[in-house]
Short mmCIF file of C-alpha atoms in Angstrom, two decimals:
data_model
loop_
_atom_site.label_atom_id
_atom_site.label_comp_id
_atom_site.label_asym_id
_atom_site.label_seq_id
_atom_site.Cartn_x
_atom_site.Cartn_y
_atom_site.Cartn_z
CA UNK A 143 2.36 13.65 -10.36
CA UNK A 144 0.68 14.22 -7.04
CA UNK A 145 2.23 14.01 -3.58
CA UNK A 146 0.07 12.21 -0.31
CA UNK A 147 2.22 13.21 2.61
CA UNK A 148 1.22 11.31 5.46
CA UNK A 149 0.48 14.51 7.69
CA UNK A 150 -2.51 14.41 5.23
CA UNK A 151 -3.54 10.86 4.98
CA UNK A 152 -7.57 11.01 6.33
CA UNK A 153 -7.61 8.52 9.25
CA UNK A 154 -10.81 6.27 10.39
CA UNK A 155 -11.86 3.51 12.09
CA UNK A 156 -11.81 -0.06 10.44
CA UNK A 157 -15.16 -1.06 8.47
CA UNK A 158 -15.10 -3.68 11.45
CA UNK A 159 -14.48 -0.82 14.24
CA UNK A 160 -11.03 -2.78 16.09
CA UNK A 161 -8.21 -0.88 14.31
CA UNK A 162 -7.36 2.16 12.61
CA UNK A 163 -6.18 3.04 8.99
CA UNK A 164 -4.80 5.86 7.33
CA UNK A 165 -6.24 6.33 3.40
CA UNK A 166 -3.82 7.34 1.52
CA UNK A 167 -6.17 7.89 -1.63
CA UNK A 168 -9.28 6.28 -3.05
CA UNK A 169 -11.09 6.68 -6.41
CA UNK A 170 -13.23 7.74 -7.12
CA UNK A 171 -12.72 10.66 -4.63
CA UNK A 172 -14.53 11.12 -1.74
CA UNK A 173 -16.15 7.24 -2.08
CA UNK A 174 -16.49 5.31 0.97
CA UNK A 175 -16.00 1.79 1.94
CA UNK A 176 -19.08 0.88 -0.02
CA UNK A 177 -18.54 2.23 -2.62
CA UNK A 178 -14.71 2.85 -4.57
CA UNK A 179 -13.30 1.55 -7.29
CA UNK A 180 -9.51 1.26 -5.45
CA UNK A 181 -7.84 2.26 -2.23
CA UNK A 182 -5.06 2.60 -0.94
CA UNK A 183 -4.27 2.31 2.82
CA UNK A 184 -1.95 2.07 5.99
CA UNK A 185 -3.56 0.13 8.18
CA UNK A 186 -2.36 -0.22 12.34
CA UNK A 187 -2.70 -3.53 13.53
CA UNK A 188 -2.47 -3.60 17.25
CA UNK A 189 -4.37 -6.33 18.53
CA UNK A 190 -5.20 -9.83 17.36
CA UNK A 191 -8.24 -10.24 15.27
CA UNK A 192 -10.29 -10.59 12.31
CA UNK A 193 -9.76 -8.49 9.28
CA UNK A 194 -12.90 -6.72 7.81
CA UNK A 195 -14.36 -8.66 4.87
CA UNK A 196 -15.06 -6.67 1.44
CA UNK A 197 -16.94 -8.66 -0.86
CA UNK A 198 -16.35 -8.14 -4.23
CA UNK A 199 -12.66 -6.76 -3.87
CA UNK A 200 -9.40 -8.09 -4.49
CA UNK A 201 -6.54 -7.19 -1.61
CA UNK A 202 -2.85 -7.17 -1.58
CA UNK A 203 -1.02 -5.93 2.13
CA UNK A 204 2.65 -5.76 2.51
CA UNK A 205 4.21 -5.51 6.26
CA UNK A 206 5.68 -1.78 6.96
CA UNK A 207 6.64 -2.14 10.30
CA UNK A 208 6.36 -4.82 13.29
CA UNK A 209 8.27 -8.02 13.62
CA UNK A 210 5.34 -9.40 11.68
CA UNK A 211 1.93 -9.84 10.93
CA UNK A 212 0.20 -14.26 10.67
CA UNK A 213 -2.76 -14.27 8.51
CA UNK A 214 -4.97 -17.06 9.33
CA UNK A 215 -6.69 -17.93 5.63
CA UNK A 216 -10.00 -20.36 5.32
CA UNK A 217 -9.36 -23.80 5.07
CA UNK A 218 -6.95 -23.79 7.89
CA UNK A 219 -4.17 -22.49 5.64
CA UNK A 220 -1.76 -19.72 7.06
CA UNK A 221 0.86 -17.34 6.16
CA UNK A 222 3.39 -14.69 7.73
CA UNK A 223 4.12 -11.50 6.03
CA UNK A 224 7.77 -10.86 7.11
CA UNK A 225 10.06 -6.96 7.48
CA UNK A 226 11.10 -6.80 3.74
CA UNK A 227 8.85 -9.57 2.42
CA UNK A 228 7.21 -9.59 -0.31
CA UNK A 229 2.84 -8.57 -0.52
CA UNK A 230 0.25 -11.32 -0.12
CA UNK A 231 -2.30 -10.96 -2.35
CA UNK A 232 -5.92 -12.43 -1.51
CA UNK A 233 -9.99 -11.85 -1.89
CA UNK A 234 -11.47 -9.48 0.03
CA UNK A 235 -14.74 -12.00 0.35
CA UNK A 236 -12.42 -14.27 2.73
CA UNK A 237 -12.61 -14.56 6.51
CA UNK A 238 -8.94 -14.08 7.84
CA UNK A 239 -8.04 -13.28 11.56
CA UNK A 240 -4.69 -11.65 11.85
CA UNK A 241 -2.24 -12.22 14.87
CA UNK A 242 0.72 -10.07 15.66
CA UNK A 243 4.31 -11.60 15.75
CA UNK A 244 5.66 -9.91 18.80
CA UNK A 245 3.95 -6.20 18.75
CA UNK A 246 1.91 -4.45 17.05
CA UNK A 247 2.22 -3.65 12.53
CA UNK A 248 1.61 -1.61 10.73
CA UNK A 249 0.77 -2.96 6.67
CA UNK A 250 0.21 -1.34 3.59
CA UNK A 251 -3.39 -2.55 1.64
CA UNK A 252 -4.61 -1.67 -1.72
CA UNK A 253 -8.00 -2.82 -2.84
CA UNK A 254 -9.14 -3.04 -5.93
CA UNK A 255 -13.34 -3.40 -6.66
CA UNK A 256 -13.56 -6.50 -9.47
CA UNK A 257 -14.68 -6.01 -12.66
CA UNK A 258 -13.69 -2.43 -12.40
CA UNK A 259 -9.78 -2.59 -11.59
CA UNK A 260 -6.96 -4.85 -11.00
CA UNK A 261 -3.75 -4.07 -9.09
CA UNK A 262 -0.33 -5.35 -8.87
CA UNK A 263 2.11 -4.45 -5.88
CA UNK A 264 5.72 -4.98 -5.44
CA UNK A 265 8.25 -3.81 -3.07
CA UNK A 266 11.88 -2.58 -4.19
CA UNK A 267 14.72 -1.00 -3.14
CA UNK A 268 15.91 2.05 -4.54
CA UNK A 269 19.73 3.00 -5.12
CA UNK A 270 21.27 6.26 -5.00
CA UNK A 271 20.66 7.92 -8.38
CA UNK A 272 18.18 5.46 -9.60
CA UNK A 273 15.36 5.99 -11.28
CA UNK A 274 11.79 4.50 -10.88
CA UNK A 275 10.21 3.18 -12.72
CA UNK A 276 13.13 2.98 -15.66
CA UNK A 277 12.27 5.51 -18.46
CA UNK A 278 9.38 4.74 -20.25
CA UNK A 279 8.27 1.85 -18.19
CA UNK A 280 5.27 3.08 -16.29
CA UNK A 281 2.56 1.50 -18.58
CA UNK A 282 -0.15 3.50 -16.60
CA UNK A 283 -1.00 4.51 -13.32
CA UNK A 284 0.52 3.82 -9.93
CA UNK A 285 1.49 4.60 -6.88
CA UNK A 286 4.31 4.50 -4.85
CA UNK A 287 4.85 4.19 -1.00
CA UNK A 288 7.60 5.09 0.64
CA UNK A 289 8.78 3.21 3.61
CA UNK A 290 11.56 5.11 4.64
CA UNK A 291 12.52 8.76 4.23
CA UNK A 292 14.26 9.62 0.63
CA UNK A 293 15.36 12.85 -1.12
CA UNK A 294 14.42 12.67 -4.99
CA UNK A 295 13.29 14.77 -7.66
CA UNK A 296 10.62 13.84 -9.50
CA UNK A 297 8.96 16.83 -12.31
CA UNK A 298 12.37 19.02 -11.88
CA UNK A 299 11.71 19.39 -8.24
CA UNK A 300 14.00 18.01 -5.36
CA UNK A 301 11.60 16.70 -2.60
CA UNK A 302 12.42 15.44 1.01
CA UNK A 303 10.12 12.57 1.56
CA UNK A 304 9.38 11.02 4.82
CA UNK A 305 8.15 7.43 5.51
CA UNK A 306 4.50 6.30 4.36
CA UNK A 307 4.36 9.67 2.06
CA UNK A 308 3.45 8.42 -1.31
CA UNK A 309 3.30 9.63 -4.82
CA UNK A 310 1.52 8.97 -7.71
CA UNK A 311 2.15 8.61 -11.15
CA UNK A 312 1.00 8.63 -14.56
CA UNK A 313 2.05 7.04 -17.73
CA UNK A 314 5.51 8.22 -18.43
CA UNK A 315 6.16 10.07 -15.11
CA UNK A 316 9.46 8.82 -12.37
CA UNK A 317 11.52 9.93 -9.67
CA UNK A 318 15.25 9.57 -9.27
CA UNK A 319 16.15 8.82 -6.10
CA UNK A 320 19.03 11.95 -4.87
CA UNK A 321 20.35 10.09 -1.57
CA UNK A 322 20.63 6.66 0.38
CA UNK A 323 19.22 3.65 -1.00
CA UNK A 324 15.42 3.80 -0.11
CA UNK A 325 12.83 0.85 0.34
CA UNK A 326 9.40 1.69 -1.44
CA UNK A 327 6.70 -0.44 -1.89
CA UNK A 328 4.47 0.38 -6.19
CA UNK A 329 1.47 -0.79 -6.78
CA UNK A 330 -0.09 -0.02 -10.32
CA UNK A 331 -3.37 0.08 -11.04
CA UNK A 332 -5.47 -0.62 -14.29
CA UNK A 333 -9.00 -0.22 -15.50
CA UNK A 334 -10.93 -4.06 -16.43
#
């Protein structure tokens, strides 16, 4: 298990230069834009305008915060990603502008280079004293983001976990959430 607090999250410019995102991790380390097989970000959205295009990578982004976040998709096709919603999922090689819904968002993004990975993400809620994922579910590795603050223990230890810290984990590795229900957001990722 391994712990990205957000204090620590390396922040830089968009691969487009007109917003700002927080990595939360990328493999393999120390890759850049060009170059990694996944990443995980927190991207801050506060103007409208076009996303950065990746060719060759597959995208997911769920809204963190904001009253929402309109992707405009090629061939005039739209959607809104919504507080609580669930993560839109599309290619990396599309042109998509991005409007705000009344503010600026934040979102989270993982991107996953084809060929080498593939990614799933989900968002949940957490109750008090439930664990995640349920024993002996975690088929490999993942991540998980946490959108608002938690206690839980996870390896023996209690931890007090603020929003956007994430954790990772292997095969067979959870937490149990110790307090108030908590909304994270998991995203797995797999080799292929």
């Amino acid at each position: 298990m391994k712990i990205a607090r957000r204090a620590g999250h390396k922040r830089m410019a968009w691969k487009n230069g007109q917003g700002l995102t927080e990595e939360v991790a990328a493999f393999p380390a120390g890759s850049d834009t060009d170059s990694f097989d996944w990443r995980l970000s927190i991207a801050h959205v506060g103007a409208d305008g076009p996303f950065s295009v990746f060719a060759g990578i597959d995208r997911t982004i769920a809204l963190l915060d904001g009253a929402g976040l309109a992707l405009d998709l090629p061939e005039g096709k739209a959607v809104e990603l919504k507080p609580g919603g669930s993560p839109f999922s599309f290619s990396g090689d599309w042109e998509i502008s991005s409007r705000n819904l009344g503010g600026p968002t934040v979102d989270l993004n993982i991107m996953t280079r084809r060929g080498r990975c593939t990614h799933e993400m989900r968002r949940l809620t957490l109750a008090p004293a439930e664990t995640f994922p349920p024993s002996g579910t975690q088929p490999g590795f993942g991540w998980v983001v946490f959108n608002s603050p938690a206690n839980i223990e996870a390896d023996g230890q209690e931890l007090a976990i603020e929003r956007f810290d994430a954790i990772a984990l292997e095969a067979g590795e959870s937490v149990i959430n110790r307090a108030a229900a908590a909304e994270i957001l998991h995203i797995s990722i797999a080799q292929g």
